[in-house]
């Protein structure tokens, strides 16, 4: 059975994008609160009114086929950039479930120090590393090079719009 982190529709307060967020201090990925002290919605929780939009694995499979016409070989799976949620790390560890990452494919998960501290005792990070993946706290994809980011990488699969640029 496939697992997905599904999109949501928001019925409560939402972020007003007419007021820009600073690049480094937008919203806390764990709490959903605006952490940009200069934003008019500072300390507002953006996730209180979120509801499940009903998207499932089939929807994501269809989108994958539409948006990924390229080569079959993925050289790097990059999750985070810079902060994967604790729930994403747990889900990845469960999905990998003791298997090894394919030869010739690198996998890197980046997250904040708070997520690292929470997950260290739980085991997902050790399970990701045991699969052949790399994990790292407070890394920014914009500044990564070898040895973290393989130099010969051409095809990247990521959940990050920031890294996809």
Tab-separated table of N, CA and C in Angstrom:
chain	number	residue	atom	x	y	z
A	1	UNK	N	0.839	-1.176	0.000
A	1	UNK	CA	0.000	0.000	0.000
A	1	UNK	C	0.885	1.241	0.000
A	2	UNK	N	0.619	2.183	-0.874
A	2	UNK	CA	1.393	3.414	-0.957
A	2	UNK	C	0.968	4.377	0.141
A	3	UNK	N	1.908	5.171	0.615
A	3	UNK	CA	1.610	6.208	1.588
A	3	UNK	C	1.995	7.542	0.987
A	4	UNK	N	1.192	8.543	1.236
A	4	UNK	CA	1.475	9.879	0.728
A	4	UNK	C	1.201	10.899	1.816
A	5	UNK	N	1.963	11.970	1.833
A	5	UNK	CA	1.594	13.144	2.608
A	5	UNK	C	0.730	13.946	1.658
A	6	UNK	N	-0.557	14.065	1.975
A	6	UNK	CA	-1.495	14.627	1.011
A	6	UNK	C	-1.642	16.126	1.178
A	7	UNK	N	-2.019	16.761	0.083
A	7	UNK	CA	-2.278	18.191	0.105
A	7	UNK	C	-3.514	18.465	0.944
A	8	UNK	N	-3.660	19.685	1.392
A	8	UNK	CA	-4.809	20.044	2.214
A	8	UNK	C	-5.428	21.336	1.709
A	9	UNK	N	-6.707	21.484	1.986
A	9	UNK	CA	-7.388	22.745	1.741
A	9	UNK	C	-7.455	23.470	3.071
A	10	UNK	N	-7.310	24.776	3.049
A	10	UNK	CA	-7.323	25.537	4.285
A	10	UNK	C	-8.622	26.309	4.380
A	11	UNK	N	-9.305	26.168	5.517
A	11	UNK	CA	-10.553	26.884	5.728
A	11	UNK	C	-10.401	27.996	6.749
A	12	UNK	N	-9.303	28.020	7.467
A	12	UNK	CA	-9.079	29.041	8.489
A	12	UNK	C	-8.085	30.071	8.000
A	13	UNK	N	-7.290	30.641	8.918
A	13	UNK	CA	-6.313	31.660	8.532
A	13	UNK	C	-5.271	31.086	7.579
A	14	UNK	N	-4.935	31.839	6.585
A	14	UNK	CA	-3.899	31.426	5.647
A	14	UNK	C	-2.868	32.534	5.551
A	15	UNK	N	-1.716	32.189	5.042
A	15	UNK	CA	-0.649	33.165	4.895
A	15	UNK	C	-0.984	34.150	3.796
A	16	UNK	N	-0.842	35.414	4.084
A	16	UNK	CA	-1.097	36.477	3.116
A	16	UNK	C	0.180	36.692	2.318
A	17	UNK	N	0.209	36.178	1.085
A	17	UNK	CA	1.426	36.275	0.289
A	17	UNK	C	1.648	37.659	-0.299
A	18	UNK	N	0.718	38.602	-0.042
A	18	UNK	CA	0.974	39.983	-0.446
A	18	UNK	C	2.044	40.597	0.446
A	19	UNK	N	2.244	39.992	1.607
A	19	UNK	CA	3.300	40.404	2.520
A	19	UNK	C	4.396	39.353	2.433
A	20	UNK	N	5.522	39.690	1.836
A	20	UNK	CA	6.579	38.710	1.621
A	20	UNK	C	7.202	38.221	2.912
A	21	UNK	N	7.655	36.998	2.902
A	21	UNK	CA	8.392	36.433	4.024
A	21	UNK	C	9.875	36.472	3.697
A	22	UNK	N	10.692	36.728	4.706
A	22	UNK	CA	12.120	36.715	4.449
A	22	UNK	C	12.545	35.300	4.083
A	23	UNK	N	13.595	35.177	3.295
A	23	UNK	CA	14.036	33.875	2.782
A	23	UNK	C	14.352	32.891	3.903
A	24	UNK	N	15.016	33.340	4.935
A	24	UNK	CA	15.484	32.438	5.982
A	24	UNK	C	14.504	32.263	7.140
A	25	UNK	N	13.478	33.097	7.253
A	25	UNK	CA	12.634	33.044	8.455
A	25	UNK	C	11.160	33.107	8.108
A	26	UNK	N	10.691	32.196	7.268
A	26	UNK	CA	9.302	32.200	6.844
A	26	UNK	C	8.359	31.606	7.861
A	27	UNK	N	8.120	30.308	7.770
A	27	UNK	CA	7.218	29.620	8.684
A	27	UNK	C	7.923	28.393	9.240
A	28	UNK	N	7.698	28.135	10.501
A	28	UNK	CA	8.278	26.964	11.148
A	28	UNK	C	7.592	25.718	10.597
A	29	UNK	N	8.344	24.787	9.986
A	29	UNK	CA	7.716	23.627	9.361
A	29	UNK	C	7.058	22.678	10.354
A	30	UNK	N	7.454	22.717	11.605
A	30	UNK	CA	6.865	21.820	12.599
A	30	UNK	C	5.586	22.382	13.200
A	31	UNK	N	5.537	23.695	13.453
A	31	UNK	CA	4.374	24.281	14.127
A	31	UNK	C	3.434	24.979	13.162
A	32	UNK	N	3.931	25.346	11.978
A	32	UNK	CA	3.106	26.080	11.029
A	32	UNK	C	2.934	27.542	11.401
A	33	UNK	N	3.695	28.036	12.356
A	33	UNK	CA	3.591	29.434	12.781
A	33	UNK	C	4.543	30.300	11.956
A	34	UNK	N	4.077	31.519	11.624
A	34	UNK	CA	4.923	32.483	10.925
A	34	UNK	C	5.990	32.947	11.907
A	35	UNK	N	7.257	32.780	11.540
A	35	UNK	CA	8.343	33.149	12.441
A	35	UNK	C	9.099	34.381	11.972
A	36	UNK	N	8.688	34.957	10.858
A	36	UNK	CA	9.282	36.204	10.385
A	36	UNK	C	8.739	37.331	11.257
A	37	UNK	N	9.590	37.900	12.108
A	37	UNK	CA	9.155	38.916	13.072
A	37	UNK	C	8.591	40.162	12.404
A	38	UNK	N	8.927	40.408	11.143
A	38	UNK	CA	8.463	41.609	10.453
A	38	UNK	C	7.180	41.381	9.667
A	39	UNK	N	6.704	40.161	9.622
A	39	UNK	CA	5.483	39.856	8.866
A	39	UNK	C	4.259	40.206	9.710
A	40	UNK	N	3.211	40.804	9.098
A	40	UNK	CA	2.017	41.173	9.872
A	40	UNK	C	1.330	39.992	10.553
A	41	UNK	N	1.557	38.781	10.056
A	41	UNK	CA	0.939	37.608	10.668
A	41	UNK	C	1.926	36.846	11.560
A	42	UNK	N	2.943	37.563	12.067
A	42	UNK	CA	3.946	36.945	12.938
A	42	UNK	C	3.261	36.162	14.055
A	43	UNK	N	3.734	34.952	14.285
A	43	UNK	CA	3.268	34.045	15.329
A	43	UNK	C	1.851	33.517	15.100
A	44	UNK	N	1.309	33.693	13.892
A	44	UNK	CA	0.007	33.131	13.548
A	44	UNK	C	0.200	31.683	13.116
A	45	UNK	N	-0.638	30.799	13.615
A	45	UNK	CA	-0.594	29.399	13.189
A	45	UNK	C	-1.356	29.270	11.883
A	46	UNK	N	-0.688	28.784	10.850
A	46	UNK	CA	-1.298	28.704	9.527
A	46	UNK	C	-1.998	27.386	9.277
A	47	UNK	N	-1.850	26.425	10.158
A	47	UNK	CA	-2.382	25.092	9.885
A	47	UNK	C	-3.651	24.767	10.654
A	48	UNK	N	-4.134	25.685	11.484
A	48	UNK	CA	-5.293	25.378	12.323
A	48	UNK	C	-6.528	24.986	11.525
A	49	UNK	N	-6.719	25.567	10.342
A	49	UNK	CA	-7.920	25.279	9.570
A	49	UNK	C	-7.698	24.310	8.432
A	50	UNK	N	-6.606	23.564	8.432
A	50	UNK	CA	-6.311	22.654	7.323
A	50	UNK	C	-7.179	21.404	7.397
A	51	UNK	N	-7.703	20.996	6.258
A	51	UNK	CA	-8.484	19.759	6.173
A	51	UNK	C	-7.955	18.928	5.015
A	52	UNK	N	-8.148	17.638	5.080
A	52	UNK	CA	-7.694	16.721	4.042
A	52	UNK	C	-8.428	17.008	2.735
A	53	UNK	N	-7.682	17.196	1.653
A	53	UNK	CA	-8.282	17.477	0.348
A	53	UNK	C	-8.684	16.201	-0.377
A	54	UNK	N	-8.392	15.049	0.183
A	54	UNK	CA	-8.821	13.788	-0.406
A	54	UNK	C	-7.930	13.266	-1.516
A	55	UNK	N	-6.730	13.802	-1.655
A	55	UNK	CA	-5.808	13.289	-2.664
A	55	UNK	C	-5.182	12.001	-2.153
A	56	UNK	N	-5.009	11.051	-3.049
A	56	UNK	CA	-4.430	9.774	-2.651
A	56	UNK	C	-3.279	9.366	-3.540
A	57	UNK	N	-2.806	8.155	-3.350
A	57	UNK	CA	-1.657	7.645	-4.089
A	57	UNK	C	-1.898	7.674	-5.595
A	58	UNK	N	-3.122	7.400	-6.029
A	58	UNK	CA	-3.429	7.400	-7.468
A	58	UNK	C	-3.241	8.792	-8.069
A	59	UNK	N	-3.633	9.825	-7.317
A	59	UNK	CA	-3.465	11.198	-7.793
A	59	UNK	C	-1.989	11.529	-7.985
A	60	UNK	N	-1.171	11.100	-7.025
A	60	UNK	CA	0.256	11.376	-7.122
A	60	UNK	C	0.908	10.556	-8.234
A	61	UNK	N	0.452	9.333	-8.435
A	61	UNK	CA	0.976	8.505	-9.524
A	61	UNK	C	0.660	9.139	-10.869
A	62	UNK	N	-0.544	9.673	-11.021
A	62	UNK	CA	-0.934	10.345	-12.263
A	62	UNK	C	-0.065	11.583	-12.489
A	63	UNK	N	0.143	12.376	-11.441
A	63	UNK	CA	0.980	13.574	-11.561
A	63	UNK	C	2.414	13.191	-11.920
A	64	UNK	N	2.907	12.101	-11.332
A	64	UNK	CA	4.267	11.640	-11.621
A	64	UNK	C	4.429	11.346	-13.107
A	65	UNK	N	3.487	10.627	-13.680
A	65	UNK	CA	3.546	10.269	-15.098
A	65	UNK	C	3.512	11.524	-15.966
A	66	UNK	N	2.710	12.515	-15.578
A	66	UNK	CA	2.603	13.745	-16.363
A	66	UNK	C	3.859	14.602	-16.280
A	67	UNK	N	4.453	14.684	-15.090
A	67	UNK	CA	5.569	15.603	-14.893
A	67	UNK	C	6.942	14.965	-15.005
A	68	UNK	N	7.019	13.659	-15.143
A	68	UNK	CA	8.319	13.010	-15.193
A	68	UNK	C	8.462	12.177	-16.456
A	69	UNK	N	8.668	12.847	-17.599
A	69	UNK	CA	8.852	12.109	-18.843
A	69	UNK	C	10.308	11.720	-19.089
A	70	UNK	N	11.184	12.060	-18.142
A	70	UNK	CA	12.616	11.905	-18.346
A	70	UNK	C	13.134	10.500	-18.162
A	71	UNK	N	14.444	10.390	-17.976
A	71	UNK	CA	15.086	9.084	-17.860
A	71	UNK	C	14.587	8.331	-16.631
A	72	UNK	N	14.696	7.016	-16.693
A	72	UNK	CA	14.223	6.177	-15.597
A	72	UNK	C	15.168	6.192	-14.396
A	73	UNK	N	16.434	6.490	-14.616
A	73	UNK	CA	17.402	6.447	-13.528
A	73	UNK	C	17.409	7.762	-12.757
A	74	UNK	N	17.189	7.672	-11.461
A	74	UNK	CA	17.286	8.822	-10.565
A	74	UNK	C	18.603	8.687	-9.817
A	75	UNK	N	19.449	9.711	-9.906
A	75	UNK	CA	20.770	9.635	-9.279
A	75	UNK	C	20.799	10.169	-7.853
A	76	UNK	N	19.837	11.038	-7.533
A	76	UNK	CA	19.785	11.608	-6.187
A	76	UNK	C	18.337	11.795	-5.765
A	77	UNK	N	18.000	11.279	-4.602
A	77	UNK	CA	16.717	11.561	-3.961
A	77	UNK	C	17.031	12.534	-2.833
A	78	UNK	N	16.492	13.754	-2.931
A	78	UNK	CA	16.798	14.827	-1.988
A	78	UNK	C	15.518	15.239	-1.268
A	79	UNK	N	15.433	14.949	0.011
A	79	UNK	CA	14.258	15.275	0.812
A	79	UNK	C	14.652	16.340	1.827
A	80	UNK	N	13.842	17.367	1.931
A	80	UNK	CA	14.109	18.433	2.886
A	80	UNK	C	14.404	19.725	2.165
A	81	UNK	N	15.532	20.274	2.411
A	81	UNK	CA	16.035	21.497	1.811
A	81	UNK	C	15.330	22.737	2.310
A	82	UNK	N	15.660	23.185	3.487
A	82	UNK	CA	16.564	22.488	4.387
A	82	UNK	C	15.863	21.611	5.411
A	83	UNK	N	14.540	21.730	5.577
A	83	UNK	CA	13.934	21.080	6.734
A	83	UNK	C	12.810	20.110	6.394
A	84	UNK	N	13.106	18.813	6.443
A	84	UNK	CA	12.053	17.798	6.367
A	84	UNK	C	11.368	17.738	7.726
A	85	UNK	N	10.097	17.440	7.718
A	85	UNK	CA	9.349	17.297	8.960
A	85	UNK	C	9.684	15.965	9.623
A	86	UNK	N	9.487	15.895	10.924
A	86	UNK	CA	9.696	14.637	11.643
A	86	UNK	C	8.809	13.545	11.055
A	87	UNK	N	7.576	13.895	10.698
A	87	UNK	CA	6.649	12.913	10.114
A	87	UNK	C	7.172	12.384	8.788
A	88	UNK	N	7.812	13.247	7.981
A	88	UNK	CA	8.379	12.796	6.706
A	88	UNK	C	9.531	11.828	6.945
A	89	UNK	N	10.378	12.121	7.928
A	89	UNK	CA	11.502	11.226	8.238
A	89	UNK	C	10.996	9.869	8.705
A	90	UNK	N	9.979	9.880	9.564
A	90	UNK	CA	9.408	8.611	10.036
A	90	UNK	C	8.815	7.820	8.875
A	91	UNK	N	8.075	8.520	7.989
A	91	UNK	CA	7.439	7.853	6.857
A	91	UNK	C	8.483	7.239	5.931
A	92	UNK	N	9.550	7.987	5.636
A	92	UNK	CA	10.606	7.455	4.772
A	92	UNK	C	11.248	6.216	5.389
A	93	UNK	N	11.538	6.286	6.684
A	93	UNK	CA	12.140	5.133	7.355
A	93	UNK	C	11.210	3.922	7.276
A	94	UNK	N	9.915	4.150	7.438
A	94	UNK	CA	8.947	3.047	7.345
A	94	UNK	C	8.851	2.507	5.920
A	95	UNK	N	8.888	3.404	4.927
A	95	UNK	CA	8.793	2.968	3.529
A	95	UNK	C	10.019	2.162	3.111
A	96	UNK	N	11.187	2.581	3.565
A	96	UNK	CA	12.418	1.852	3.234
A	96	UNK	C	12.439	0.513	3.960
A	97	UNK	N	12.027	0.502	5.214
A	97	UNK	CA	11.816	-0.706	6.011
A	97	UNK	C	12.908	-1.762	5.843
A	98	UNK	N	14.159	-1.374	6.095
A	98	UNK	CA	15.252	-2.337	6.072
A	98	UNK	C	15.875	-2.604	4.711
A	99	UNK	N	15.308	-2.044	3.644
A	99	UNK	CA	15.888	-2.251	2.307
A	99	UNK	C	17.062	-1.302	2.094
A	100	UNK	N	17.874	-1.591	1.088
A	100	UNK	CA	19.019	-0.745	0.744
A	100	UNK	C	18.652	0.172	-0.411
A	101	UNK	N	19.219	1.357	-0.399
A	101	UNK	CA	19.041	2.291	-1.506
A	101	UNK	C	19.792	1.735	-2.708
A	102	UNK	N	19.210	1.878	-3.881
A	102	UNK	CA	19.751	1.278	-5.104
A	102	UNK	C	21.172	1.751	-5.387
A	103	UNK	N	21.973	0.833	-5.878
A	103	UNK	CA	23.341	1.143	-6.315
A	103	UNK	C	23.291	2.270	-7.342
A	104	UNK	N	24.147	3.267	-7.187
A	104	UNK	CA	24.193	4.376	-8.132
A	104	UNK	C	23.208	5.494	-7.829
A	105	UNK	N	22.440	5.354	-6.754
A	105	UNK	CA	21.503	6.397	-6.339
A	105	UNK	C	21.885	6.862	-4.944
A	106	UNK	N	22.018	8.170	-4.779
A	106	UNK	CA	22.264	8.742	-3.455
A	106	UNK	C	20.934	9.215	-2.886
A	107	UNK	N	20.795	9.155	-1.580
A	107	UNK	CA	19.595	9.654	-0.906
A	107	UNK	C	20.032	10.481	0.292
A	108	UNK	N	19.527	11.707	0.353
A	108	UNK	CA	19.904	12.621	1.421
A	108	UNK	C	18.636	13.241	1.990
A	109	UNK	N	18.510	13.210	3.323
A	109	UNK	CA	17.393	13.845	4.014
A	109	UNK	C	17.972	14.917	4.929
A	110	UNK	N	17.491	16.150	4.782
A	110	UNK	CA	17.951	17.245	5.635
A	110	UNK	C	16.786	17.752	6.474
A	111	UNK	N	17.099	18.224	7.679
A	111	UNK	CA	16.075	18.631	8.640
A	111	UNK	C	16.711	19.584	9.636
A	112	UNK	N	15.892	20.198	10.460
A	112	UNK	CA	16.378	21.101	11.497
A	112	UNK	C	16.912	20.338	12.696
A	113	UNK	N	17.662	21.049	13.534
A	113	UNK	CA	18.239	20.420	14.729
A	113	UNK	C	17.161	19.894	15.675
A	114	UNK	N	16.031	20.596	15.766
A	114	UNK	CA	14.946	20.142	16.635
A	114	UNK	C	14.404	18.795	16.205
A	115	UNK	N	14.246	18.614	14.890
A	115	UNK	CA	13.787	17.320	14.362
A	115	UNK	C	14.831	16.255	14.651
A	116	UNK	N	16.094	16.582	14.419
A	116	UNK	CA	17.171	15.622	14.712
A	116	UNK	C	17.133	15.199	16.178
A	117	UNK	N	17.000	16.170	17.069
A	117	UNK	CA	17.000	15.851	18.492
A	117	UNK	C	15.802	14.981	18.870
A	118	UNK	N	14.631	15.273	18.297
A	118	UNK	CA	13.434	14.477	18.582
A	118	UNK	C	13.555	13.053	18.058
A	119	UNK	N	14.126	12.904	16.872
A	119	UNK	CA	14.142	11.595	16.213
A	119	UNK	C	15.317	10.712	16.605
A	120	UNK	N	16.351	11.291	17.189
A	120	UNK	CA	17.544	10.515	17.514
A	120	UNK	C	17.212	9.324	18.401
A	121	UNK	N	16.412	9.511	19.410
A	121	UNK	CA	16.058	8.412	20.303
A	121	UNK	C	15.019	7.462	19.734
A	122	UNK	N	14.272	7.897	18.716
A	122	UNK	CA	13.205	7.072	18.142
A	122	UNK	C	13.709	6.034	17.142
A	123	UNK	N	14.785	6.323	16.433
A	123	UNK	CA	15.335	5.354	15.501
A	123	UNK	C	15.195	5.614	14.016
A	124	UNK	N	14.314	6.521	13.523
A	124	UNK	CA	14.188	6.694	12.074
A	124	UNK	C	15.481	7.129	11.393
A	125	UNK	N	16.266	7.985	12.040
A	125	UNK	CA	17.491	8.468	11.400
A	125	UNK	C	18.500	7.335	11.247
A	126	UNK	N	18.629	6.508	12.262
A	126	UNK	CA	19.536	5.354	12.171
A	126	UNK	C	19.062	4.390	11.087
A	127	UNK	N	17.749	4.209	10.955
A	127	UNK	CA	17.213	3.319	9.918
A	127	UNK	C	17.486	3.883	8.529
A	128	UNK	N	17.356	5.199	8.372
A	128	UNK	CA	17.649	5.812	7.068
A	128	UNK	C	19.125	5.640	6.724
A	129	UNK	N	20.000	5.847	7.698
A	129	UNK	CA	21.432	5.678	7.460
A	129	UNK	C	21.776	4.216	7.177
A	130	UNK	N	21.136	3.291	7.861
A	130	UNK	CA	21.398	1.864	7.636
A	130	UNK	C	21.002	1.441	6.226
A	131	UNK	N	20.080	2.170	5.614
A	131	UNK	CA	19.650	1.849	4.247
A	131	UNK	C	20.642	2.353	3.206
A	132	UNK	N	21.617	3.157	3.647
A	132	UNK	CA	22.579	3.737	2.722
A	132	UNK	C	22.345	5.214	2.471
A	133	UNK	N	21.347	5.791	3.138
A	133	UNK	CA	21.054	7.211	2.975
A	133	UNK	C	21.894	8.075	3.898
A	134	UNK	N	21.977	9.349	3.556
A	134	UNK	CA	22.665	10.318	4.397
A	134	UNK	C	21.612	11.186	5.067
A	135	UNK	N	21.882	11.623	6.290
A	135	UNK	CA	21.001	12.542	6.993
A	135	UNK	C	21.845	13.701	7.493
A	136	UNK	N	21.241	14.878	7.587
A	136	UNK	CA	21.995	16.028	8.059
A	136	UNK	C	21.095	17.127	8.573
A	137	UNK	N	21.528	17.756	9.658
A	137	UNK	CA	20.765	18.849	10.259
A	137	UNK	C	21.262	20.199	9.759
A	138	UNK	N	20.307	21.076	9.479
A	138	UNK	CA	20.556	22.468	9.101
A	138	UNK	C	21.486	22.624	7.908
A	139	UNK	N	21.298	21.780	6.916
A	139	UNK	CA	22.036	21.910	5.661
A	139	UNK	C	21.146	22.608	4.646
A	140	UNK	N	21.713	23.467	3.840
A	140	UNK	CA	20.963	24.146	2.795
A	140	UNK	C	21.457	23.642	1.440
A	141	UNK	N	20.526	23.146	0.622
A	141	UNK	CA	20.889	22.591	-0.682
A	141	UNK	C	21.595	23.610	-1.559
A	142	UNK	N	21.323	24.885	-1.368
A	142	UNK	CA	21.947	25.918	-2.208
A	142	UNK	C	23.459	25.962	-2.031
A	143	UNK	N	23.944	25.494	-0.896
A	143	UNK	CA	25.378	25.589	-0.633
A	143	UNK	C	26.077	24.236	-0.589
A	144	UNK	N	25.373	23.157	-0.914
A	144	UNK	CA	25.983	21.829	-0.832
A	144	UNK	C	26.776	21.490	-2.090
A	145	UNK	N	27.909	20.873	-1.888
A	145	UNK	CA	28.727	20.339	-2.983
A	145	UNK	C	29.206	18.958	-2.540
A	146	UNK	N	30.149	18.393	-3.298
A	146	UNK	CA	30.726	17.115	-2.908
A	146	UNK	C	31.409	17.261	-1.547
A	147	UNK	N	31.396	16.289	-0.709
A	147	UNK	CA	30.944	14.921	-0.903
A	147	UNK	C	29.454	14.717	-0.602
A	148	UNK	N	28.761	15.726	-0.047
A	148	UNK	CA	27.343	15.538	0.280
A	148	UNK	C	26.513	15.414	-0.988
A	149	UNK	N	26.689	16.315	-1.915
A	149	UNK	CA	25.970	16.285	-3.186
A	149	UNK	C	26.889	15.676	-4.241
A	150	UNK	N	26.573	14.491	-4.736
A	150	UNK	CA	27.440	13.842	-5.725
A	150	UNK	C	27.645	14.724	-6.959
A	151	UNK	N	28.888	14.904	-7.350
A	151	UNK	CA	29.254	15.807	-8.435
A	151	UNK	C	28.632	15.422	-9.773
A	152	UNK	N	28.507	14.146	-10.057
A	152	UNK	CA	28.013	13.689	-11.360
A	152	UNK	C	26.484	13.636	-11.442
A	153	UNK	N	25.787	14.171	-10.456
A	153	UNK	CA	24.326	14.095	-10.424
A	153	UNK	C	23.701	14.901	-11.551
A	154	UNK	N	22.844	14.241	-12.324
A	154	UNK	CA	22.086	14.916	-13.386
A	154	UNK	C	20.584	14.857	-13.125
A	155	UNK	N	20.085	13.748	-12.572
A	155	UNK	CA	18.651	13.564	-12.366
A	155	UNK	C	18.357	13.501	-10.876
A	156	UNK	N	17.581	14.480	-10.400
A	156	UNK	CA	17.260	14.602	-8.980
A	156	UNK	C	15.759	14.465	-8.787
A	157	UNK	N	15.367	13.705	-7.789
A	157	UNK	CA	13.967	13.659	-7.370
A	157	UNK	C	13.913	14.320	-5.995
A	158	UNK	N	13.085	15.367	-5.859
A	158	UNK	CA	13.043	16.119	-4.612
A	158	UNK	C	11.626	16.548	-4.286
A	159	UNK	N	11.385	16.807	-3.012
A	159	UNK	CA	10.116	17.378	-2.583
A	159	UNK	C	10.262	18.872	-2.328
A	160	UNK	N	11.362	19.445	-2.777
A	160	UNK	CA	11.687	20.829	-2.465
A	160	UNK	C	11.710	21.712	-3.701
A	161	UNK	N	10.833	22.695	-3.726
A	161	UNK	CA	10.880	23.681	-4.798
A	161	UNK	C	12.168	24.480	-4.745
A	162	UNK	N	12.686	24.683	-3.546
A	162	UNK	CA	13.934	25.423	-3.366
A	162	UNK	C	15.088	24.689	-4.040
A	163	UNK	N	15.153	23.377	-3.863
A	163	UNK	CA	16.245	22.606	-4.462
A	163	UNK	C	16.031	22.402	-5.955
A	164	UNK	N	14.790	22.327	-6.386
A	164	UNK	CA	14.494	22.043	-7.793
A	164	UNK	C	14.969	23.150	-8.727
A	165	UNK	N	15.208	24.343	-8.179
A	165	UNK	CA	15.658	25.441	-9.042
A	165	UNK	C	17.037	25.145	-9.574
